[in-house]
mmCIF file of C-alpha atoms in Angstrom:
data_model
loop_
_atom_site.group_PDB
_atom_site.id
_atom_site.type_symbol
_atom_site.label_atom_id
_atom_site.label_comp_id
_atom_site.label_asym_id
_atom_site.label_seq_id
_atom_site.Cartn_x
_atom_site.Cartn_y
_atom_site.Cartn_z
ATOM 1 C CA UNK A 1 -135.378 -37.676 -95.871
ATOM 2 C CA UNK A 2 -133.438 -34.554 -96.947
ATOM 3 C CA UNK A 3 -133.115 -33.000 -100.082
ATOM 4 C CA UNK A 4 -129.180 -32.954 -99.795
ATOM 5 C CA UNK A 5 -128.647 -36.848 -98.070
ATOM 6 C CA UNK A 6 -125.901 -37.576 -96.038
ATOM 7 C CA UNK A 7 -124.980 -40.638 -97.582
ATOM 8 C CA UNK A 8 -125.720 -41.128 -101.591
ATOM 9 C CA UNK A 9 -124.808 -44.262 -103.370
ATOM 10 C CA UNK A 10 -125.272 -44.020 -106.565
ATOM 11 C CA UNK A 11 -124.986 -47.434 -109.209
ATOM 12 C CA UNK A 12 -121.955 -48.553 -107.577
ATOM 13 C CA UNK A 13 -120.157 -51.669 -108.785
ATOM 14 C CA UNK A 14 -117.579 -53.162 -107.490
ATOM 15 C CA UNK A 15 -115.254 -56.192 -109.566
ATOM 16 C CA UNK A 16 -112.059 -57.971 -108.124
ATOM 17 C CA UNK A 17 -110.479 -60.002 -110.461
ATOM 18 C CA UNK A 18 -113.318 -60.429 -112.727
ATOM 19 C CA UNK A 19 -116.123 -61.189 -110.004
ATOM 20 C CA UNK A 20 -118.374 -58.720 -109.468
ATOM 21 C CA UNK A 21 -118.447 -58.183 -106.173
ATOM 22 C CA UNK A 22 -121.236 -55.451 -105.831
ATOM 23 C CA UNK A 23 -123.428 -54.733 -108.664
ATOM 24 C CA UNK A 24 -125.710 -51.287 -109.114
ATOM 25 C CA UNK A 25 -125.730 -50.253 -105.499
ATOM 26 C CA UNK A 26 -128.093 -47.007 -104.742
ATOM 27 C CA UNK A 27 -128.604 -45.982 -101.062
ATOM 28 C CA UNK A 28 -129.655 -42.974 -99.710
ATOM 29 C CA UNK A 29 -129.559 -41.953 -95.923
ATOM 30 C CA UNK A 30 -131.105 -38.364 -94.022
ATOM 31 C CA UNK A 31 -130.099 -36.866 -90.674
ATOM 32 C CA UNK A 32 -130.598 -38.691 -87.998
ATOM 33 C CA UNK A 33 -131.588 -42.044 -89.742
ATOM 34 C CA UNK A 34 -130.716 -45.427 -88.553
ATOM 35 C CA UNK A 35 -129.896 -48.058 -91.783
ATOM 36 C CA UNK A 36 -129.530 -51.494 -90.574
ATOM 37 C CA UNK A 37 -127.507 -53.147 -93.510
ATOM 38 C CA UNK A 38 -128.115 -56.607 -93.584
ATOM 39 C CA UNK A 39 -126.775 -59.565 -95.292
ATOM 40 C CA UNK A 40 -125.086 -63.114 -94.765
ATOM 41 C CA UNK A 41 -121.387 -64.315 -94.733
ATOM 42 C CA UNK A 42 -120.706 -63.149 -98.457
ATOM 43 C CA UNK A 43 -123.652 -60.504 -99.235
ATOM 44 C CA UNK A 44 -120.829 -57.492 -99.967
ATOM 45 C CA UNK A 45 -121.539 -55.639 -96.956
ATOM 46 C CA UNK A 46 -117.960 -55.087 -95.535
ATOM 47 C CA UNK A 47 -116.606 -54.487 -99.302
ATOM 48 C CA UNK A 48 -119.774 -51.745 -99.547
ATOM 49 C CA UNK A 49 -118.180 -50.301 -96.116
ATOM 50 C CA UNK A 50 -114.617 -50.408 -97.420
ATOM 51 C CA UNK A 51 -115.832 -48.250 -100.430
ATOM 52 C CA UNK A 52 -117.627 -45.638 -98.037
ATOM 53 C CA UNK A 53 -114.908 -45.085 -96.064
ATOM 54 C CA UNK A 54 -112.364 -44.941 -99.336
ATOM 55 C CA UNK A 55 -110.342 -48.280 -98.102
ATOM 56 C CA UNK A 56 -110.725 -49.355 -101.408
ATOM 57 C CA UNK A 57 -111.594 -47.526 -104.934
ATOM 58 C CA UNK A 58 -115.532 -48.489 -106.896
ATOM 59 C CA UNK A 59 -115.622 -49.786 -110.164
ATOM 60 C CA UNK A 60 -117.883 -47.584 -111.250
ATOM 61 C CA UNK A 61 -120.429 -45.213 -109.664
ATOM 62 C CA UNK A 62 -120.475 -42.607 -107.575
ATOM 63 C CA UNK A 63 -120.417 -42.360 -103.028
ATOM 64 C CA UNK A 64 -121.279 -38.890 -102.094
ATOM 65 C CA UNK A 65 -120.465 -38.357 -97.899
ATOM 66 C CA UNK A 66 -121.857 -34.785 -96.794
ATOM 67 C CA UNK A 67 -121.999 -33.121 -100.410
ATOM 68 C CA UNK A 68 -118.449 -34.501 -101.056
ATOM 69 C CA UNK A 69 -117.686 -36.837 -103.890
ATOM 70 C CA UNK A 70 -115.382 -39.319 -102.131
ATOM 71 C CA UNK A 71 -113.533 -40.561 -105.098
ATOM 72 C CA UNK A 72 -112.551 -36.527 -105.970
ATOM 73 C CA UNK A 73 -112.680 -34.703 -102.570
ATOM 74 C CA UNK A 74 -111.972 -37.470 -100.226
ATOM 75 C CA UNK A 75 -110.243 -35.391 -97.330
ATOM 76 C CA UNK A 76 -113.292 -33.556 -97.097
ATOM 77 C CA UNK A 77 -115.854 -36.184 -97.459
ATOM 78 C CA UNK A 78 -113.920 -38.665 -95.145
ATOM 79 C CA UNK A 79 -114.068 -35.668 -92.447
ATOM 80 C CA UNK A 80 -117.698 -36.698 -91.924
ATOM 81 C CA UNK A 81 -117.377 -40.019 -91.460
ATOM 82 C CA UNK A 82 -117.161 -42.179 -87.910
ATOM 83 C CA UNK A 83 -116.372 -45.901 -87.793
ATOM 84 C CA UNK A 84 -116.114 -48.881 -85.416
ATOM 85 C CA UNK A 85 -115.406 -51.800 -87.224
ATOM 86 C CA UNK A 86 -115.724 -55.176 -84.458
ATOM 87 C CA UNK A 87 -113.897 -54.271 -81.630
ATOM 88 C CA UNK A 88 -112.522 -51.393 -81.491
ATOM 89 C CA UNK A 89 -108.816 -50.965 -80.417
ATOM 90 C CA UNK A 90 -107.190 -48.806 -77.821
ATOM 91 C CA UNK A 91 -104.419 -48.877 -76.237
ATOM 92 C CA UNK A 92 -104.432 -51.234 -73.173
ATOM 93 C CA UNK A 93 -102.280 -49.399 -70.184
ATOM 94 C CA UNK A 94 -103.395 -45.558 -71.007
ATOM 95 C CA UNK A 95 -106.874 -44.272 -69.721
ATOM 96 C CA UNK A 96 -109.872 -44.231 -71.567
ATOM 97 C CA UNK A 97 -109.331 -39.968 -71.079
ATOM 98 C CA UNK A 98 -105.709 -40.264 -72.421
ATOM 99 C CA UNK A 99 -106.784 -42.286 -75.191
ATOM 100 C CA UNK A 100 -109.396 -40.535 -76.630
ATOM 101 C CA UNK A 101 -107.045 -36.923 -75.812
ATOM 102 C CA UNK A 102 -104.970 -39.010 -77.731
ATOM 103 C CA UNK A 103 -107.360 -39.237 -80.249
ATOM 104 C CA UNK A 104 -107.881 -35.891 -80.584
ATOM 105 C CA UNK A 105 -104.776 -34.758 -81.262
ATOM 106 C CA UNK A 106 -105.027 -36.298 -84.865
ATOM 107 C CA UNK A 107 -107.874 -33.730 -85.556
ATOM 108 C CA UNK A 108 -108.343 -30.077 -85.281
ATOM 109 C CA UNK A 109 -111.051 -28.121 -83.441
ATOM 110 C CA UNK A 110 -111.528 -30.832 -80.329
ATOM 111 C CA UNK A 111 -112.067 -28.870 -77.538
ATOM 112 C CA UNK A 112 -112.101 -29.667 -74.107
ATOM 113 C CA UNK A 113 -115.570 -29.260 -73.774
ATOM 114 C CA UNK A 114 -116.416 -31.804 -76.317
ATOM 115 C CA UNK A 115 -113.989 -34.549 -75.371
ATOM 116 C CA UNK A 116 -115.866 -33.926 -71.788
ATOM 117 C CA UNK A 117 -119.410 -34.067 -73.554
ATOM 118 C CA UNK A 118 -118.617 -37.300 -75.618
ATOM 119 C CA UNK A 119 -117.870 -38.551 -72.357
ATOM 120 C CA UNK A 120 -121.322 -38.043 -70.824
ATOM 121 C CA UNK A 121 -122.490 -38.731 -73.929
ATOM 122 C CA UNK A 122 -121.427 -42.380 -73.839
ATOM 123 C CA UNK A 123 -122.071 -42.655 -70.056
ATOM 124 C CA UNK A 124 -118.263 -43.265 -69.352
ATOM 125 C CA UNK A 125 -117.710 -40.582 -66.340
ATOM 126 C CA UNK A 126 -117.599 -42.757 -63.682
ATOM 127 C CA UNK A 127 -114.608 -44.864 -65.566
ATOM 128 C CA UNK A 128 -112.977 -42.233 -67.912
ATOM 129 C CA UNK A 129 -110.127 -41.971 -65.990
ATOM 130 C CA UNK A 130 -109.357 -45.862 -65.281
ATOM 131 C CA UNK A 131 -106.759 -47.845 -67.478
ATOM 132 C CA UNK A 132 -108.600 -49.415 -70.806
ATOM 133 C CA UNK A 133 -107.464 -52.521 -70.247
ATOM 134 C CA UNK A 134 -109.842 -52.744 -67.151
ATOM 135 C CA UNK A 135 -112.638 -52.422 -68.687
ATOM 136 C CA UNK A 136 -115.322 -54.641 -69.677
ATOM 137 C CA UNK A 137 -116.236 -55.644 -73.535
ATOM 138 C CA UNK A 138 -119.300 -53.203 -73.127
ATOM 139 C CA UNK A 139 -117.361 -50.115 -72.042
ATOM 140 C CA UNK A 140 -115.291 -50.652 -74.848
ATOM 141 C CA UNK A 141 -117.896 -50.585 -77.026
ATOM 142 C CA UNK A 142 -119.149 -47.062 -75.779
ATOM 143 C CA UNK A 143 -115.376 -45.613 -75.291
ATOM 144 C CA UNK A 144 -115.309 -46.777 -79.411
ATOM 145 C CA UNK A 145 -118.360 -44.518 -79.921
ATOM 146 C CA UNK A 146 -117.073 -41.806 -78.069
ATOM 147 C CA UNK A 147 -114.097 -41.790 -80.305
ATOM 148 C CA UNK A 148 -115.671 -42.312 -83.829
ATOM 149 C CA UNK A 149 -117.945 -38.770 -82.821
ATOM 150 C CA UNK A 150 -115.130 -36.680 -81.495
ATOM 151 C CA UNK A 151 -115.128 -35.087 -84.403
ATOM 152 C CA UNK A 152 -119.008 -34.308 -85.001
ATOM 153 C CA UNK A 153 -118.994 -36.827 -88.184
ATOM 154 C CA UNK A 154 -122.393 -36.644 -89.852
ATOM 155 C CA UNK A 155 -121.942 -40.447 -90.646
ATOM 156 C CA UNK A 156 -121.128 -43.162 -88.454
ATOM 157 C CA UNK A 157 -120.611 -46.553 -89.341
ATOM 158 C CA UNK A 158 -120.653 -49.691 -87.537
ATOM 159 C CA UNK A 159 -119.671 -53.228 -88.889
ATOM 160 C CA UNK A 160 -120.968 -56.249 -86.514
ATOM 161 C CA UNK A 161 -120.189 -53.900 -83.503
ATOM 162 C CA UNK A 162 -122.165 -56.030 -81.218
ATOM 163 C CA UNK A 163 -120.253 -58.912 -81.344
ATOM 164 C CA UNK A 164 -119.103 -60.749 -78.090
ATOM 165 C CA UNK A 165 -121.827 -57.976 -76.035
ATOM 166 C CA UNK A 166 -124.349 -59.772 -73.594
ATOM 167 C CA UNK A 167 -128.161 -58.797 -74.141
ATOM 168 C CA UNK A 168 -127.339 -56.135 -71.474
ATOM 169 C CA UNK A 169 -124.418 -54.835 -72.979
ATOM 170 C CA UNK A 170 -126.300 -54.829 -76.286
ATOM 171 C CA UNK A 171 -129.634 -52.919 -74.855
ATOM 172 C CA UNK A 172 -126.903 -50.214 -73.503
ATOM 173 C CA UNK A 173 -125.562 -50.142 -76.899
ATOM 174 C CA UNK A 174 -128.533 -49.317 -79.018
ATOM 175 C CA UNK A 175 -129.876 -46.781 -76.300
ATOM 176 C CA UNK A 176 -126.424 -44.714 -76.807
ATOM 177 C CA UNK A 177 -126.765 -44.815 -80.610
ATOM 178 C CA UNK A 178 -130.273 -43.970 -80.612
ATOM 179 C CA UNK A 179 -129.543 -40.847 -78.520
ATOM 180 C CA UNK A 180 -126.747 -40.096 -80.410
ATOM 181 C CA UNK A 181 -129.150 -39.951 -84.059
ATOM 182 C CA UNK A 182 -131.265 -37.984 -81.799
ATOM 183 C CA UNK A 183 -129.184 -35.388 -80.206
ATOM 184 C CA UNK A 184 -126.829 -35.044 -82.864
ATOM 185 C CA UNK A 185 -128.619 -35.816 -86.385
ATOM 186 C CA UNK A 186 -125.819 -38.130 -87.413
ATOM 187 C CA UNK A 187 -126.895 -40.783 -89.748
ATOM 188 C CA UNK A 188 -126.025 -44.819 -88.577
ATOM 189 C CA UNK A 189 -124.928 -47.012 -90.702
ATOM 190 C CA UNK A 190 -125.227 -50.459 -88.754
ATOM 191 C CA UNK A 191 -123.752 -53.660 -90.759
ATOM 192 C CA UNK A 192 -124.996 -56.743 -88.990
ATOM 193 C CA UNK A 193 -126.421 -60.414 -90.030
ATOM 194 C CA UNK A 194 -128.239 -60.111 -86.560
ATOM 195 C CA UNK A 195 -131.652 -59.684 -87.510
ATOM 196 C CA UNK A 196 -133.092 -59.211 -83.830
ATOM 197 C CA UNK A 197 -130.296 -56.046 -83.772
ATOM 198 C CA UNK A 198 -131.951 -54.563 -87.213
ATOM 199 C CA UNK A 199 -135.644 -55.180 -85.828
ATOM 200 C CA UNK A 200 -134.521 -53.197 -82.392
ATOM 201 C CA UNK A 201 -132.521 -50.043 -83.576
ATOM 202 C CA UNK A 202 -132.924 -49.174 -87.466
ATOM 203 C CA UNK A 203 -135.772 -47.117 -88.931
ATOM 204 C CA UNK A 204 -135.258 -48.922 -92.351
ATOM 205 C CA UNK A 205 -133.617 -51.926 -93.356
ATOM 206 C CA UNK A 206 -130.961 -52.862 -96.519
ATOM 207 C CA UNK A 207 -131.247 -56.031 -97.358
ATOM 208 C CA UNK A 208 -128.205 -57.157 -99.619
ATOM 209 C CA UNK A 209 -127.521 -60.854 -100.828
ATOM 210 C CA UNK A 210 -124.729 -61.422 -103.643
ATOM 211 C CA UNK A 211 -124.117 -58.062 -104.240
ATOM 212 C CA UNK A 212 -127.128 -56.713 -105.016
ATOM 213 C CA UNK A 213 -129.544 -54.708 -103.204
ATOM 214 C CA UNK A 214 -132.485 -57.012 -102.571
ATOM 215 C CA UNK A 215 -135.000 -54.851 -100.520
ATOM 216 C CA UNK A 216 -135.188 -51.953 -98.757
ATOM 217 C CA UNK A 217 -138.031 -51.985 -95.853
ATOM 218 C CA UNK A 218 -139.245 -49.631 -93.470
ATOM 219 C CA UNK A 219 -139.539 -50.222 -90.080
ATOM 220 C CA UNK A 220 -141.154 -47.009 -88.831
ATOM 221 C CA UNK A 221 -144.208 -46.500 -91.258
ATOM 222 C CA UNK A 222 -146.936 -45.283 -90.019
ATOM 223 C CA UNK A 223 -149.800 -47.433 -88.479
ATOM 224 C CA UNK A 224 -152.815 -46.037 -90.743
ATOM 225 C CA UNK A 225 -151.837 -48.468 -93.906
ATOM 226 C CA UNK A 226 -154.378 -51.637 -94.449
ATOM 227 C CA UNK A 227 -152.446 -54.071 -92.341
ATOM 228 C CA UNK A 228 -153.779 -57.519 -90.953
ATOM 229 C CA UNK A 229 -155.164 -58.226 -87.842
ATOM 230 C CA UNK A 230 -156.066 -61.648 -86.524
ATOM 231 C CA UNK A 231 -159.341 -62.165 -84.981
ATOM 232 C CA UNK A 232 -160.295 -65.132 -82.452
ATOM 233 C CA UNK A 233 -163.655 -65.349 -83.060
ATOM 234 C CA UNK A 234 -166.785 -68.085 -82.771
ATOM 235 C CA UNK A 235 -168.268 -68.669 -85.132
ATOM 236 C CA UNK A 236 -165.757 -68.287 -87.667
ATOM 237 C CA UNK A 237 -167.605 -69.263 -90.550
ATOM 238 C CA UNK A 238 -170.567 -66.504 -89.833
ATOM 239 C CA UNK A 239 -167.635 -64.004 -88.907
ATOM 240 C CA UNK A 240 -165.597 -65.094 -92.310
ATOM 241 C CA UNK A 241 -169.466 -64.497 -94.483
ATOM 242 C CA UNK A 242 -170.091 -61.543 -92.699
ATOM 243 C CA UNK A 243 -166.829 -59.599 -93.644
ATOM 244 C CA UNK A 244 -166.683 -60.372 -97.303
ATOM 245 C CA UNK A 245 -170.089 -59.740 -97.293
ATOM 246 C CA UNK A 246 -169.310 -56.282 -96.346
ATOM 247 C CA UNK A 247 -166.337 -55.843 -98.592
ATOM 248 C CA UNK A 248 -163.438 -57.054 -96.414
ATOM 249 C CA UNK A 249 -159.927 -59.326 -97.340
ATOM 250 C CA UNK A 250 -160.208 -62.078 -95.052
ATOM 251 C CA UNK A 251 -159.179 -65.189 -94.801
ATOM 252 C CA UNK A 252 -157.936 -68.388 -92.116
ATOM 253 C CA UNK A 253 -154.407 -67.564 -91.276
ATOM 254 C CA UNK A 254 -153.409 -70.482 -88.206
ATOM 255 C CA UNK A 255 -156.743 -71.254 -86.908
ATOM 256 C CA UNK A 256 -157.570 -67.565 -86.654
ATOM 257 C CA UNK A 257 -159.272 -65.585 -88.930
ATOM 258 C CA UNK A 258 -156.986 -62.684 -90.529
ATOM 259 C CA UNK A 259 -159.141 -59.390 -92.319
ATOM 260 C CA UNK A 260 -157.013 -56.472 -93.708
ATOM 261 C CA UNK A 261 -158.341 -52.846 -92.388
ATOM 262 C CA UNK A 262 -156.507 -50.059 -90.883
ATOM 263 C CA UNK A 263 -155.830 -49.026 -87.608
ATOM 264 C CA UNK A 264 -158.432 -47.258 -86.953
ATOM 265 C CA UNK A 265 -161.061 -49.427 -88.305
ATOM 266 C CA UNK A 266 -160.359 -52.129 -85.612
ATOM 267 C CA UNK A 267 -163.026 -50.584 -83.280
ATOM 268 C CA UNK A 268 -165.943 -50.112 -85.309
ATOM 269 C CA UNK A 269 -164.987 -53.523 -87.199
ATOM 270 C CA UNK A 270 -165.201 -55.176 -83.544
ATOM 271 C CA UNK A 271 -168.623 -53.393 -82.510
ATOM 272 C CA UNK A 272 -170.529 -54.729 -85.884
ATOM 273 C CA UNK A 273 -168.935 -58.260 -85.296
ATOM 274 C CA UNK A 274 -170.895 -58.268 -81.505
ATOM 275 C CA UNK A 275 -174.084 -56.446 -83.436
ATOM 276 C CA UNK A 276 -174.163 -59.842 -85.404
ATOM 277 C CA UNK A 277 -174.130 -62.232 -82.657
ATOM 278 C CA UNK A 278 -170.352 -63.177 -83.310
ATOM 279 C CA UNK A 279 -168.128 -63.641 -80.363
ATOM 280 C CA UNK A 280 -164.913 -61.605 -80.956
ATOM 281 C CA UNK A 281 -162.238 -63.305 -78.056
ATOM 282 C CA UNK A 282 -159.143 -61.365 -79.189
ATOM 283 C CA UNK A 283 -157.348 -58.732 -81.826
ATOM 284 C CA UNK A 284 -154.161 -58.791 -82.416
ATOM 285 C CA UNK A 285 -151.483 -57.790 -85.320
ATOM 286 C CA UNK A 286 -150.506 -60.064 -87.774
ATOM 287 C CA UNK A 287 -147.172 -59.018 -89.650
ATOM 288 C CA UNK A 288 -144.404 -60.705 -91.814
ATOM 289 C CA UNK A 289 -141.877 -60.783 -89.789
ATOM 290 C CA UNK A 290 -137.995 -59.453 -90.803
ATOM 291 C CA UNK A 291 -136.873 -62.476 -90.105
ATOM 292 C CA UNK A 292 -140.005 -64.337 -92.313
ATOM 293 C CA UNK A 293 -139.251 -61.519 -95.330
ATOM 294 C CA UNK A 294 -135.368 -62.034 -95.181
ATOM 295 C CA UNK A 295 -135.740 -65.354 -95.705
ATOM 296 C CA UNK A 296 -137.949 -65.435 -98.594
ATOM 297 C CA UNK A 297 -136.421 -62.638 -100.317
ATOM 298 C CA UNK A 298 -132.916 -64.371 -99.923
ATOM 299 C CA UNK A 299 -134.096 -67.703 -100.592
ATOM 300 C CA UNK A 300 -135.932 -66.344 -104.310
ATOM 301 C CA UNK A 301 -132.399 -65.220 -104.775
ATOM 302 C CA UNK A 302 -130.468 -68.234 -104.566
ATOM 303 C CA UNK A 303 -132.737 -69.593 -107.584
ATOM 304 C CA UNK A 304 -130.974 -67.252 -109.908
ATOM 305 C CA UNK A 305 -128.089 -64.481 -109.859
ATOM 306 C CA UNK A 306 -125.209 -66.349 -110.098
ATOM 307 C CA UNK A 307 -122.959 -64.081 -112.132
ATOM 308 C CA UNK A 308 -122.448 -61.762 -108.773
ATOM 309 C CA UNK A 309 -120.316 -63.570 -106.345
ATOM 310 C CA UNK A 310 -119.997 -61.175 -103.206
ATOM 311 C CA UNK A 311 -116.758 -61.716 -100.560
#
């Protein structure tokens, strides 16, 4: 994370007709970083969009795009910004060249040279210069990302972009967007209540559910934390003895035996398990699931918060 953030959401709130809609948002996103913002039917994520992008005016708080306060400088905050919201629309009987020249034209400083590297960017050269209405879902997809980085934005946001893809068309998808935090340090804002989507692309995850931000989980942290492992091992009850004997978490997790030490105890934690006479069959991580902590986390929320109702 940078000192200045791309993206910074500060206590937003958002109320339509005396509902609050979204309630004390705070987000902020670095160069290059991949947000997965994630949420059922109704959790306020496409409202949360339509405030980033200035469709429609916060309650209260404050958006900041770039260094740009985007209820008080929104021409120049809104200059950083990229979106494809669903599928993206072109126009059906012109090129994907001509439309993206087309494009363009609606902003200063696009050169020739970057319309052509967008291109390559996107992997579109072989079909740049074939009618849009040709092409498949996929292509579309990519000639939509070409567009929304024309301009270099330093934000690009993407609500349920996948939709309709195949898992091949989907694979392509994330492997152009990762390049594209990569090679150009622009931050990805990815709206989706595909879960599988989140686990593949993002680096961290936003959990919202009725307006509120629930969680916020990493998905890149580094290895060297106390995680769990689970063991196959005989005889488990000797194994279990031995390691709380010797000042080990463990426990029976599924038949298996689960222990919490790092990374880089695994080895030596193996090697006195055989010095005791205890079989060790297998090692493997043992991790909650997204899918396992979404679920919990949105299921402790329907117990309570019902003054935020989210469209």
């Amino acid at each position: 994370m940078t000192d200045h953030p791309v993206l910074h959401i500060e206590g937003v709130n958002k109320i339509i007709d005396g509902k609050t809609i979204l309630k004390d948002i705070h987000l902020k996103a670095g160069k290059g970083e991949i947000i997965g913002l994630l949420g059922p039917n109704g959790s306020g994520k496409t409202t949360l969009i339509k405030l980033i992008t200035g469709l429609i005016k916060m309650s209260s708080g404050s958006i900041i795009i770039n260094g740009f306060p985007i209820d008080r400088q929104f021409e120049k905050a809104i200059q950083s910004v990229g979106a494809i919201v669903e599928n993206p629309e072109f126009y059906p009987y012109l090129t994907g060249y001509e439309n993206l020249k087309h494009y363009a034209n609606m902003h200063s400083g696009i050169s020739q040279e970057r319309l052509e590297e967008v291109v390559g960017r996107v992997g579109l050269e072989d079909a740049i210069d074939d009618k849009v209405k040709t092409y498949s879902l996929g292509m579309r997809q990519r000639l939509g990302i070409a567009q929304a980085i024309l301009h270099r934005p330093k934000l690009l946001i993407l609500d349920e972009p996948t939709n309709g893809l195949d898992p091949a068309g989907m694979k392509d998808f994330r492997e152009h967007l990762r390049e594209l935090a990569k090679e150009e340090e622009t931050v990805i804002l990815f709206a989706t209540h595909l879960l599988k989507e989140v686990e593949d692309l993002c680096d961290r995850v936003v959990i919202l559910q009725k307006g509120r931000v629930k969680s916020s989980v990493s998905l890149t942290e580094a290895e060297e934390k106390l995680e769990t492992a689970l063991l196959e091992v005989q005889p488990q009850e000797k194994a279990l003895q031995w390691l709380t004997e010797n000042g080990y978490e463990a426990w029976m997790e599924k038949g298996l035996l689960a222990v919490k030490a790092e990374k880089r105890q695994i080895p030596a934690l193996n090697k006195q398990l055989v010095i005791h006479d205890i079989d060790v069959y297998s090692i493997a991580p043992f991790k909650q699931s997204l899918e396992d902590e979404y679920m919990t986390l949105t299921a402790a929320m329907e117990e309570g918060d019902s003054d935020v109702s989210a469209d």
